[in-house]
mmCIF file of C-alpha atoms in Angstrom:
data_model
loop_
_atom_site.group_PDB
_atom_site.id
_atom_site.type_symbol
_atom_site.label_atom_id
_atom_site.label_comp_id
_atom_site.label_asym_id
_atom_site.label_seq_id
_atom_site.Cartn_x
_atom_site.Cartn_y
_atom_site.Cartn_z
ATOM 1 C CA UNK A 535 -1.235 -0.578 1.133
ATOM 2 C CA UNK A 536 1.451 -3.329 1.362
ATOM 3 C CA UNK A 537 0.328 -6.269 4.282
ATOM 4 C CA UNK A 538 1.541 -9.115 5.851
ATOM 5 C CA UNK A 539 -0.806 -11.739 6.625
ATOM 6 C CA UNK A 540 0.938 -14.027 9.424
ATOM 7 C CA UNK A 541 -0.898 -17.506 8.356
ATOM 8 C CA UNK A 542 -1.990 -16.178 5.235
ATOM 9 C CA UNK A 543 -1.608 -19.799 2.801
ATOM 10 C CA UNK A 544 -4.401 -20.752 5.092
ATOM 11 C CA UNK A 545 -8.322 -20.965 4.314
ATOM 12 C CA UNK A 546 -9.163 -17.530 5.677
ATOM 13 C CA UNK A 547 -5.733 -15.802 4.732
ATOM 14 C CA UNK A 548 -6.022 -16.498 1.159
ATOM 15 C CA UNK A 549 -9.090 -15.717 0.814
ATOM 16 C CA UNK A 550 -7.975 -12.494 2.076
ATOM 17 C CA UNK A 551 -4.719 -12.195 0.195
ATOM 18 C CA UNK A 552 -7.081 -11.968 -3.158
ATOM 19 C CA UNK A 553 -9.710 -9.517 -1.803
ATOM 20 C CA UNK A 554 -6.950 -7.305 -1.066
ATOM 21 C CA UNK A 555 -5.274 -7.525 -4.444
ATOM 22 C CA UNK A 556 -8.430 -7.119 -6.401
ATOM 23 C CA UNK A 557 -9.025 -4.014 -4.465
ATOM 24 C CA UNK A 558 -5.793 -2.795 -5.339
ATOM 25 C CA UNK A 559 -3.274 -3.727 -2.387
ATOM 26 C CA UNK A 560 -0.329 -5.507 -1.935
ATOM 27 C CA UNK A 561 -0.265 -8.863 0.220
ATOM 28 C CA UNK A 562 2.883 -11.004 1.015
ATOM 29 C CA UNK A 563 1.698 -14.221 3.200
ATOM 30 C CA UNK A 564 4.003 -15.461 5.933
ATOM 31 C CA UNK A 565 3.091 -19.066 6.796
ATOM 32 C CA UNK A 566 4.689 -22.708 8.411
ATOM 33 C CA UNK A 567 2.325 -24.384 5.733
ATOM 34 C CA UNK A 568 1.536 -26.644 9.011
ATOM 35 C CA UNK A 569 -2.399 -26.818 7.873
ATOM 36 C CA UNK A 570 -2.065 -25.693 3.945
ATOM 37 C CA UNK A 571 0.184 -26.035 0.762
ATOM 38 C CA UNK A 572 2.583 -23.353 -0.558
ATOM 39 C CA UNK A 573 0.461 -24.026 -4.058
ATOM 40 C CA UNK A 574 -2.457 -21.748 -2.824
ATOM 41 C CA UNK A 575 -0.072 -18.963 -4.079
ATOM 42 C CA UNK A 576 -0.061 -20.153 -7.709
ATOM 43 C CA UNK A 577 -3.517 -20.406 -7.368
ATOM 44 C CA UNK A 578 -4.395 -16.923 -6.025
ATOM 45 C CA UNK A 579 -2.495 -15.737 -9.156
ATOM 46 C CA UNK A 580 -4.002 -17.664 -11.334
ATOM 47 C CA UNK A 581 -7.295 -15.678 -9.527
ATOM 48 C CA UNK A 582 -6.313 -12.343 -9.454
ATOM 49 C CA UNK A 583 -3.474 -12.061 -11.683
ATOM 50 C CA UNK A 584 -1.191 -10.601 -8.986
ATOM 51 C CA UNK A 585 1.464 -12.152 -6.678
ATOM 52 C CA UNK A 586 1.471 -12.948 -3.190
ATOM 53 C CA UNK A 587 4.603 -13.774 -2.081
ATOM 54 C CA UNK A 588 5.246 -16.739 0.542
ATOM 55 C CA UNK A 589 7.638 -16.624 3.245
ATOM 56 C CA UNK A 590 7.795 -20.200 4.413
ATOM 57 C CA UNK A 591 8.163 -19.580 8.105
ATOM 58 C CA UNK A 592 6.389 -18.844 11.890
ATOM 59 C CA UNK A 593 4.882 -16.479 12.815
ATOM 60 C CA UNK A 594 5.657 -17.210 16.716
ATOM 61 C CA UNK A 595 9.111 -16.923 15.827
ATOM 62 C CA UNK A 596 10.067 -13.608 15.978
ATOM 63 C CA UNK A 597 13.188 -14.097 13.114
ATOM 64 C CA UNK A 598 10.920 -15.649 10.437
ATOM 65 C CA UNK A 599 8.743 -12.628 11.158
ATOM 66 C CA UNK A 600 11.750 -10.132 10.939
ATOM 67 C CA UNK A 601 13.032 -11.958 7.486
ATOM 68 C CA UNK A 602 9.161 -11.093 6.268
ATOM 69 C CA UNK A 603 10.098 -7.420 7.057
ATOM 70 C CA UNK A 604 13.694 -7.541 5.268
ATOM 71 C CA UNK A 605 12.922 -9.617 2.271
ATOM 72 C CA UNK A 606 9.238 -7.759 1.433
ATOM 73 C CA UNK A 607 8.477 -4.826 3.936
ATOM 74 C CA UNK A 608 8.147 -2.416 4.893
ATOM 75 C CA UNK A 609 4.340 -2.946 5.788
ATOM 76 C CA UNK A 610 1.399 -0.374 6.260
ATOM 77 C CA UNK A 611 -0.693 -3.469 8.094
ATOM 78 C CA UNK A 612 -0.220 -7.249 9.548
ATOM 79 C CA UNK A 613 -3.525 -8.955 9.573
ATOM 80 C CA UNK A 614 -3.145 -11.839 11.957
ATOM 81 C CA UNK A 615 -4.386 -15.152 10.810
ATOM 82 C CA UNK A 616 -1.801 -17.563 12.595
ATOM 83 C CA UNK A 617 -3.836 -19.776 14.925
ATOM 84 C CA UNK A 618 -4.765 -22.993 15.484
ATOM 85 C CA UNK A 619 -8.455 -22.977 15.535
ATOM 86 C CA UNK A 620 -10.694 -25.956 16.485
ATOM 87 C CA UNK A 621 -12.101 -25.750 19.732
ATOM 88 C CA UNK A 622 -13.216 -29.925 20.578
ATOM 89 C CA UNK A 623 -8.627 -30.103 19.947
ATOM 90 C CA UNK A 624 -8.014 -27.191 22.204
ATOM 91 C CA UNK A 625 -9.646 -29.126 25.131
ATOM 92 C CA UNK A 626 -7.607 -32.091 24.673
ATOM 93 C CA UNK A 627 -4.200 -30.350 23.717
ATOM 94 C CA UNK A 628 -4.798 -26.910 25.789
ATOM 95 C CA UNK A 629 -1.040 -26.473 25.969
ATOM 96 C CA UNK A 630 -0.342 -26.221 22.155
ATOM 97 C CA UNK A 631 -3.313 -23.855 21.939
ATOM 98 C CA UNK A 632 -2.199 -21.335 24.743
ATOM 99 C CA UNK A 633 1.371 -21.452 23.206
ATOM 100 C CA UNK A 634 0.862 -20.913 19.475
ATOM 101 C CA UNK A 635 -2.195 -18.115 20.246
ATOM 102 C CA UNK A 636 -0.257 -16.327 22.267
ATOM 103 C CA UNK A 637 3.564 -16.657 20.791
ATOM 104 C CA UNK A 638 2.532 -15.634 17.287
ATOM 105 C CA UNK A 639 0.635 -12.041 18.445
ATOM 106 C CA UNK A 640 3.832 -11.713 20.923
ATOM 107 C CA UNK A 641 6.316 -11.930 17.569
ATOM 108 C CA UNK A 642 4.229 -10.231 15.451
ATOM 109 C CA UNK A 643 3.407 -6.999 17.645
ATOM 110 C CA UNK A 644 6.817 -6.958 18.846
ATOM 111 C CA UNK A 645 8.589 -6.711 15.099
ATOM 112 C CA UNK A 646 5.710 -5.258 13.897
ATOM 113 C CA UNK A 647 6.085 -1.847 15.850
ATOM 114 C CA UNK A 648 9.443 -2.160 15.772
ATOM 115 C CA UNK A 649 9.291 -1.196 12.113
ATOM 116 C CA UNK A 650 6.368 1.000 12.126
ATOM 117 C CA UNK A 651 3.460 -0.572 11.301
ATOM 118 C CA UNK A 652 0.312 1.732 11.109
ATOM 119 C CA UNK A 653 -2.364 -0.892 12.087
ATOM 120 C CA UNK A 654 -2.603 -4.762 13.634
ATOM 121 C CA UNK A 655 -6.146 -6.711 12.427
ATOM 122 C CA UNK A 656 -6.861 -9.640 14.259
ATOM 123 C CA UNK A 657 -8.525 -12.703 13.974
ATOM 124 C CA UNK A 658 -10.937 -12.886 17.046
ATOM 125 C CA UNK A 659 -13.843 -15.422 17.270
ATOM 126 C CA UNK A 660 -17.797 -14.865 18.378
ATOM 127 C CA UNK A 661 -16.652 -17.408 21.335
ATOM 128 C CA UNK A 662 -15.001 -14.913 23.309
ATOM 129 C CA UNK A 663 -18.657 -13.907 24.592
ATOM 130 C CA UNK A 664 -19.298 -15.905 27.756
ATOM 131 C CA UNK A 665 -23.507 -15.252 28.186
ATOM 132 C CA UNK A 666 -25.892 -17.256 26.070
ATOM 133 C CA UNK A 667 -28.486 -14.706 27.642
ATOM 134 C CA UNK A 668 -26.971 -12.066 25.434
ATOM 135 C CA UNK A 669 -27.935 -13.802 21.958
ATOM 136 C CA UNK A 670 -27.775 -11.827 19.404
ATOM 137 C CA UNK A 671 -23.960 -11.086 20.343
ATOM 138 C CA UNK A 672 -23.013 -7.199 20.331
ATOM 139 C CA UNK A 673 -19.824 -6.342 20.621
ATOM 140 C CA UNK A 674 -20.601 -5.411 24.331
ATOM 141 C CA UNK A 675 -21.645 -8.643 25.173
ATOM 142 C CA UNK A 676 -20.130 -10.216 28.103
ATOM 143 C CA UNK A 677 -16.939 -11.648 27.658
ATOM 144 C CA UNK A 678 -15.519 -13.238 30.795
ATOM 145 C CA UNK A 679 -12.593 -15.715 31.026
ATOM 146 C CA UNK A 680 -13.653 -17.955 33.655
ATOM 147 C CA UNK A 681 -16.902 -18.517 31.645
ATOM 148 C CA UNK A 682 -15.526 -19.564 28.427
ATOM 149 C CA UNK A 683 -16.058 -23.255 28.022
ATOM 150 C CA UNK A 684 -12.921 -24.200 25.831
ATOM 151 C CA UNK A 685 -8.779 -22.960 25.394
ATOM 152 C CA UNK A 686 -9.663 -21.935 22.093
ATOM 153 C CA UNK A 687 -12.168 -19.023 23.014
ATOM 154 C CA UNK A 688 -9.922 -18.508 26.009
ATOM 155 C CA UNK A 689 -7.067 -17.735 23.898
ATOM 156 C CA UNK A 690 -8.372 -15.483 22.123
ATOM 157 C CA UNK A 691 -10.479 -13.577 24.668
ATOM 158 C CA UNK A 692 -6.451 -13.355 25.686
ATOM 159 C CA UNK A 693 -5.243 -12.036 22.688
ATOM 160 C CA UNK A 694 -7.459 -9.090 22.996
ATOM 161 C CA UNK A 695 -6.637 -8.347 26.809
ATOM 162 C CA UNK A 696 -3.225 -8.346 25.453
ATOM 163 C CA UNK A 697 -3.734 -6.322 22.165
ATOM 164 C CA UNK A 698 -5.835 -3.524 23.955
ATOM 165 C CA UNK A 699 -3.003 -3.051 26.203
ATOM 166 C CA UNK A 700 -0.646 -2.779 23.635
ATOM 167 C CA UNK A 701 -2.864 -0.028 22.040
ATOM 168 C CA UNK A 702 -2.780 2.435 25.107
ATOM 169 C CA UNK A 703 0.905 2.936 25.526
ATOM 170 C CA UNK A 704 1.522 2.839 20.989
ATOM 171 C CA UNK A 705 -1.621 5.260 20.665
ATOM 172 C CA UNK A 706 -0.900 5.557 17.101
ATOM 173 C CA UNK A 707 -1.620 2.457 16.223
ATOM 174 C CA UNK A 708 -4.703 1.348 15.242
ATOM 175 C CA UNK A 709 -5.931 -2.215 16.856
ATOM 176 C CA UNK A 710 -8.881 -3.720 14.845
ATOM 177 C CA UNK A 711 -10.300 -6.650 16.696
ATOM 178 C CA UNK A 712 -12.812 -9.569 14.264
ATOM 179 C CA UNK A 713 -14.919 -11.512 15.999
ATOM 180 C CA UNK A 714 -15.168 -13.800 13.377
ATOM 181 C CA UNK A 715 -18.727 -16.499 13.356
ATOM 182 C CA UNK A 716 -18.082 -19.872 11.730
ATOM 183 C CA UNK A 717 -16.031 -19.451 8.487
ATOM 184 C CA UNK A 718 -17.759 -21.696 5.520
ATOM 185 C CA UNK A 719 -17.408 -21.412 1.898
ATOM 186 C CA UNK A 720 -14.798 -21.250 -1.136
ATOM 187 C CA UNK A 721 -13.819 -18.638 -4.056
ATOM 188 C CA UNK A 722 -16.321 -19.313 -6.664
ATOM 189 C CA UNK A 723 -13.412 -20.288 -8.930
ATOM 190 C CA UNK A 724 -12.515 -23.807 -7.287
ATOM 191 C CA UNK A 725 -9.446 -23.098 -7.099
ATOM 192 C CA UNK A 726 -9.143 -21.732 -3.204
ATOM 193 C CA UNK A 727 -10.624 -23.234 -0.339
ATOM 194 C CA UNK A 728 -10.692 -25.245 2.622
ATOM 195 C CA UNK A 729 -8.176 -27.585 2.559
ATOM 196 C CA UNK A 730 -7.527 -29.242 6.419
ATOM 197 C CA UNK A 731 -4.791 -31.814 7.125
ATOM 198 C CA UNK A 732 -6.330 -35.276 8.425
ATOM 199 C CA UNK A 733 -10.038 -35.405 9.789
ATOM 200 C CA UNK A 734 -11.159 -32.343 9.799
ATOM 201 C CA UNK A 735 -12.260 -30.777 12.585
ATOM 202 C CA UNK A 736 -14.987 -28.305 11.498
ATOM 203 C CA UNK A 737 -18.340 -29.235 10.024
ATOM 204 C CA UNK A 738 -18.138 -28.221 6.553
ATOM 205 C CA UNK A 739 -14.814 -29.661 5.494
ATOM 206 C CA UNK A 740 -16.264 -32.755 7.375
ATOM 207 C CA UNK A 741 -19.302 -32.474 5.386
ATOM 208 C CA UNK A 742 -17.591 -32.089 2.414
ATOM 209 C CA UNK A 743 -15.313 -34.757 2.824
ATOM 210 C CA UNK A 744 -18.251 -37.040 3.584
ATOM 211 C CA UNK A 745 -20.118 -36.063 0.322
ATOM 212 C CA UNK A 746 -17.180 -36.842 -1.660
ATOM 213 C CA UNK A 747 -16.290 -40.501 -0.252
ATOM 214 C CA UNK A 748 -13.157 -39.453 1.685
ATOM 215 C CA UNK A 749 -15.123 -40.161 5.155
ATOM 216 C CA UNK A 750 -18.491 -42.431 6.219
ATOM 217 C CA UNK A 751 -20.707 -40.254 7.149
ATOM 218 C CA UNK A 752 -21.233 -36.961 8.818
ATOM 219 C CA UNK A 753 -21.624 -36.919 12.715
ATOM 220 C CA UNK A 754 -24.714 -34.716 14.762
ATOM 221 C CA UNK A 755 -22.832 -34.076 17.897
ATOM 222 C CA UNK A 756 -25.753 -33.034 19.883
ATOM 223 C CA UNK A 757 -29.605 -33.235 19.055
ATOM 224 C CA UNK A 758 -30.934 -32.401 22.534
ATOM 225 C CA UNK A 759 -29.882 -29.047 22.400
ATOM 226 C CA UNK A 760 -32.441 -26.013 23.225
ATOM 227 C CA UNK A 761 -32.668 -25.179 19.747
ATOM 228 C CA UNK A 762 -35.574 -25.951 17.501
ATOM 229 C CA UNK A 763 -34.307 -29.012 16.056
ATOM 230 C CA UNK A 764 -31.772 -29.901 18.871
ATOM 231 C CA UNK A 765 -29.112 -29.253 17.198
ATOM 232 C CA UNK A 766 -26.445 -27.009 17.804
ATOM 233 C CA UNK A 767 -26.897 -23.681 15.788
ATOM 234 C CA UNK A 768 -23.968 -20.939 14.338
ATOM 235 C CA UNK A 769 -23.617 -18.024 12.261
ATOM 236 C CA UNK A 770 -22.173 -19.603 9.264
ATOM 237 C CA UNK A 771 -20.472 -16.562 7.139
ATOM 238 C CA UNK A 772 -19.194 -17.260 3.863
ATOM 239 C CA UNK A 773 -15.575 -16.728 3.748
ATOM 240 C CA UNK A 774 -15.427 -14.806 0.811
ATOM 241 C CA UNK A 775 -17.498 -11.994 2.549
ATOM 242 C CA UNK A 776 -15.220 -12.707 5.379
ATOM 243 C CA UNK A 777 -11.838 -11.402 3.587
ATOM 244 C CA UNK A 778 -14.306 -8.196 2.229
ATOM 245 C CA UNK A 779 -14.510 -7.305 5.515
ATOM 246 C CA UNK A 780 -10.964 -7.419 6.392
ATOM 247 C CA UNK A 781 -10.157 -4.862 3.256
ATOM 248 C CA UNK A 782 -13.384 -2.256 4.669
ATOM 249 C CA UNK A 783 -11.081 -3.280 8.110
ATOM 250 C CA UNK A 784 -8.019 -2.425 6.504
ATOM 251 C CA UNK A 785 -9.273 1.120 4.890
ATOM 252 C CA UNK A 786 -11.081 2.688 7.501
ATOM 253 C CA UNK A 787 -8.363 1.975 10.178
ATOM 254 C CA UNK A 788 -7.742 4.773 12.115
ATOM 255 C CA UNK A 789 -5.608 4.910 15.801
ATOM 256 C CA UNK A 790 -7.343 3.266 18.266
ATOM 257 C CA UNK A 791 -8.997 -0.169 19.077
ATOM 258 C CA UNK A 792 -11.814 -1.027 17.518
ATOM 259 C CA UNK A 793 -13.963 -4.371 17.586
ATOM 260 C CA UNK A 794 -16.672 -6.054 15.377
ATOM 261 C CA UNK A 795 -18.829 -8.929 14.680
ATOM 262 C CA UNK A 796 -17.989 -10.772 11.120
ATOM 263 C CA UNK A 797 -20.980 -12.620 10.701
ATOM 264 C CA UNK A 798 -24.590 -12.892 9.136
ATOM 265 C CA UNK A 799 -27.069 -12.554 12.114
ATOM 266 C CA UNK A 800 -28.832 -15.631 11.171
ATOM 267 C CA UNK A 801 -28.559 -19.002 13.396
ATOM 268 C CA UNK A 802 -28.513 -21.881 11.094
ATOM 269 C CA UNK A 803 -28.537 -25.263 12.971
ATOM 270 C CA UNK A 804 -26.265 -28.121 11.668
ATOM 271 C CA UNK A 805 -29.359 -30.274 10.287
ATOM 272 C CA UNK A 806 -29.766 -27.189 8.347
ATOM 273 C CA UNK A 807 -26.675 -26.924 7.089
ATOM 274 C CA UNK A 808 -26.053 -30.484 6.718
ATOM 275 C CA UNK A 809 -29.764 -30.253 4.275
ATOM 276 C CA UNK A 810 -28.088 -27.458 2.181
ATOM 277 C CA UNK A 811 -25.357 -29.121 1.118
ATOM 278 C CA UNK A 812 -27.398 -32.093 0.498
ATOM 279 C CA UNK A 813 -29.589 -29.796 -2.053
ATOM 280 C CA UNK A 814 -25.613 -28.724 -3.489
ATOM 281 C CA UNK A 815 -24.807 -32.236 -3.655
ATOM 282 C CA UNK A 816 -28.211 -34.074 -5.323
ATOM 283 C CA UNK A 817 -28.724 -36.654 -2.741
ATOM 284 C CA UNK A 818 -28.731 -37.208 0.985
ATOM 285 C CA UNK A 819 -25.748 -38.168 2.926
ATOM 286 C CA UNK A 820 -25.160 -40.773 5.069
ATOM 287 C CA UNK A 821 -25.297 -39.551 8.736
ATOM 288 C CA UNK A 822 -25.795 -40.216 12.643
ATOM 289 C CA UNK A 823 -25.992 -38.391 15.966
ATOM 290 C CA UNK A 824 -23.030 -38.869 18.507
ATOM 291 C CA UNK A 825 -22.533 -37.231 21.612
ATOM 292 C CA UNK A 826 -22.363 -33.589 22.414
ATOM 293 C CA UNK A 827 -18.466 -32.557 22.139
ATOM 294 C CA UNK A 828 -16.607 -30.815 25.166
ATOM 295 C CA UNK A 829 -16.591 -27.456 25.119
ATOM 296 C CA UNK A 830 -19.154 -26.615 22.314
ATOM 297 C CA UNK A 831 -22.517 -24.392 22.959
ATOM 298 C CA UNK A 832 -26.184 -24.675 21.603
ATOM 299 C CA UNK A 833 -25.924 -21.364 19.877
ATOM 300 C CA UNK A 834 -23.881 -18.453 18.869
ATOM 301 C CA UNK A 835 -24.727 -15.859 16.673
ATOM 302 C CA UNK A 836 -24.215 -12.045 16.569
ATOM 303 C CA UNK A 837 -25.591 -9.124 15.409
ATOM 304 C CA UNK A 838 -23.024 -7.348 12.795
ATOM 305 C CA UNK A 839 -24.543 -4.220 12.404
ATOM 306 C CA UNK A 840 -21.513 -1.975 14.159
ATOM 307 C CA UNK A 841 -19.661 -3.400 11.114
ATOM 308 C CA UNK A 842 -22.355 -2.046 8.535
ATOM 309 C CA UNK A 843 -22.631 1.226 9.902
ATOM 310 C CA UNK A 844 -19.058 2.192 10.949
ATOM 311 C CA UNK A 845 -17.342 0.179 8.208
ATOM 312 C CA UNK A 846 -19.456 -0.202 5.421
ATOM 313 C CA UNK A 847 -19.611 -3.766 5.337
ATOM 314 C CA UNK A 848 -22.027 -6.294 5.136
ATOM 315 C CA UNK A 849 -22.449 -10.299 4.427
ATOM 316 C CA UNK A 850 -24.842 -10.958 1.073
ATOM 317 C CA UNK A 851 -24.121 -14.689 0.598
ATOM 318 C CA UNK A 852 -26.472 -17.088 1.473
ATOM 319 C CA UNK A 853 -26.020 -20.357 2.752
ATOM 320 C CA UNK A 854 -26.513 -21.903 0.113
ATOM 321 C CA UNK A 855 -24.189 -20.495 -1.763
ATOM 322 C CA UNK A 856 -22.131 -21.799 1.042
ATOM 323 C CA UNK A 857 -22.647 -25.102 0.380
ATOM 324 C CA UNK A 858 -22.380 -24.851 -2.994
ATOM 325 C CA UNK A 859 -19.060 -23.084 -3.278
ATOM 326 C CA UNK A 860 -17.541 -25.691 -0.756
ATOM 327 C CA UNK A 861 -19.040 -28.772 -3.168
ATOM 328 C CA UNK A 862 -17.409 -26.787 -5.903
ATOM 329 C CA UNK A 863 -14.056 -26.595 -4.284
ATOM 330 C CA UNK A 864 -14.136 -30.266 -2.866
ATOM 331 C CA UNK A 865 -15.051 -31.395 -6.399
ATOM 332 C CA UNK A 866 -12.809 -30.049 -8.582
ATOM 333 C CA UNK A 867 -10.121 -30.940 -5.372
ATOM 334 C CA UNK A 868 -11.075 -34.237 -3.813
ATOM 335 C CA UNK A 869 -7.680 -34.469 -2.851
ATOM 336 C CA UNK A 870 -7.459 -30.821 -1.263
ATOM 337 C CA UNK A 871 -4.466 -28.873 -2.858
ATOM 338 C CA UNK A 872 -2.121 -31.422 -3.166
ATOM 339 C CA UNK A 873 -4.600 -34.476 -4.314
#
């Protein structure tokens, strides 16, 4: 199957772009290179030995989305990758977060069934659940608006409103929604990875940038959380497993909407994960505890098994191979793809 991936230069999206060519599809990534490099391309051909073409472009612009179509369509699939995505930012700049969230599914549904696409995968989050009470998160957890502690869970828990709408009047279509749980990780090559303009935002790329000398020292936001250590704790998935699920999303799609956890089942707390990639690394890192952030929880993890049963999918790397594959990738790229 031929698919557009709206944000696909990004961390997740290439990923993606070479599971789907090593299991034999066609990807063509549509992307504003606002948070990447246009060289991941060269790079996931130098992986897989295939091309995935770039259109340099937005994907809340519904032109640059219709030149996708005329220049490299038609397209079985668009898997939806284009959002911005840290959630301490969407509390300060709520605005930016509401419009590019929303704009980009907007353009993308509205050329997309225009021209006959068969089925719309989207990047969801494990934040749209609003009920710590419901750890482990099923895919019936609660999910209300007015609960949701941030604009970046709230934009997505919008997304979905909007997409399941969508679904009942084009009943054709199939609607898969990912409720993705904390993205870590890198191809085992090097070569692709996490590569975030400025601080990052996220804990691993911060980790990483730490262990490498680009930053002083990693910050605990939080150790008086009700967790064991008291500090915050995620599902960290590995974000090559990640892009395997999007291909098992991909070929069982069939009309309808359908929704599922990406994620391990396993809570790892950040002292945890900051201890792993100190085992990666050799040597401890230099670190202290700040404040908690706006907007962030004391846990959230899921259980995935709707994914294992009805798509034949499951996560099998640990974390630390995690932390190793991220050392990897910052190593052989202190300077991300550009440096």
């Amino acid at each position: 199957m031929r698919v557009l991936l709206a944000g696909g230069a990004g961390y997740v999206g290439a990923h993606t772009a070479i599971a789907l060519i090593e299991a034999g599809h066609e990807a063509v990534l549509l992307d504003d290179l606002t948070n990447t490099s246009g060289l991941v391309t060269e790079r996931i051909a130098r992986i897989t030995g295939g091309r995935a073409p770039l259109v340099a472009g937005s994907a809340a612009h519904v032109d640059d989305v219709e030149r996708a179509f005329a220049e490299h369509g038609p397209f079985d699939s668009i898997m939806h990758f284009a959002a911005k995505k840290a959630v301490g930012e969407s509390v300060e700049k709520p605005l930016d977060y509401y419009a590019n969230n929303l704009d980009t599914t907007y353009a993308l549904l509205r050329v997309g069934i225009a021209n006959g696409i068969r089925s719309f995968i989207f990047s969801s989050t494990g934040t749209v659940y609003s009920d710590p009470a419901d750890l482990p998160f099923t895919e019936e957890a609660t999910r209300n608006l007015v609960d949701l502690s941030n604009p970046y869970s709230k934009s997505k828990l919008m997304n979905e409103v909007v997409l399941a709408d969508v679904q009942k009047v084009n009943p054709g279509l199939n609607i898969t929604l990912l409720r993705y749980f904390n993205p870590v990780g890198a191809h085992e090559s090097g070569l692709v990875g996490e590569d975030p303009k400025g601080t990052p935002n996220n804990l691993m790329p911060f980790v990483a940038r730490v262990a490498v000398g680009a930053l002083p020292e990693v910050g605990i936001f939080g150790d008086d959380y009700d967790t064991p250590d008291g500090t915050g704790q995620r599902d960290y998935i590995h974000v090559v497993d990640l892009a395997e699920g999007h291909v098992a999303a991909l070929e069982k799609a069939q009309p309808g909407l359908a929704a599922y956890n990406l994620g391990t089942g396993i809570p790892v707390s950040v002292r945890e994960l900051v201890a792993s990639f100190e085992r990666a690394v050799g040597h401890e890192l230099p670190k202290s505890v700040k404040p908690r952030r706006a907007g962030d929880l004391a846990a959230t993890y899921c259980d995935p098994s709707k994914a294992e049963h009805e798509l034949g999918w499951k996560a099998t790397r640990t974390l630390d191979d995690m932390t190793r594959d991220v050392w990897n990738w910052q190593q052989k790229n202190p300077g991300g793809y550009e440096g």
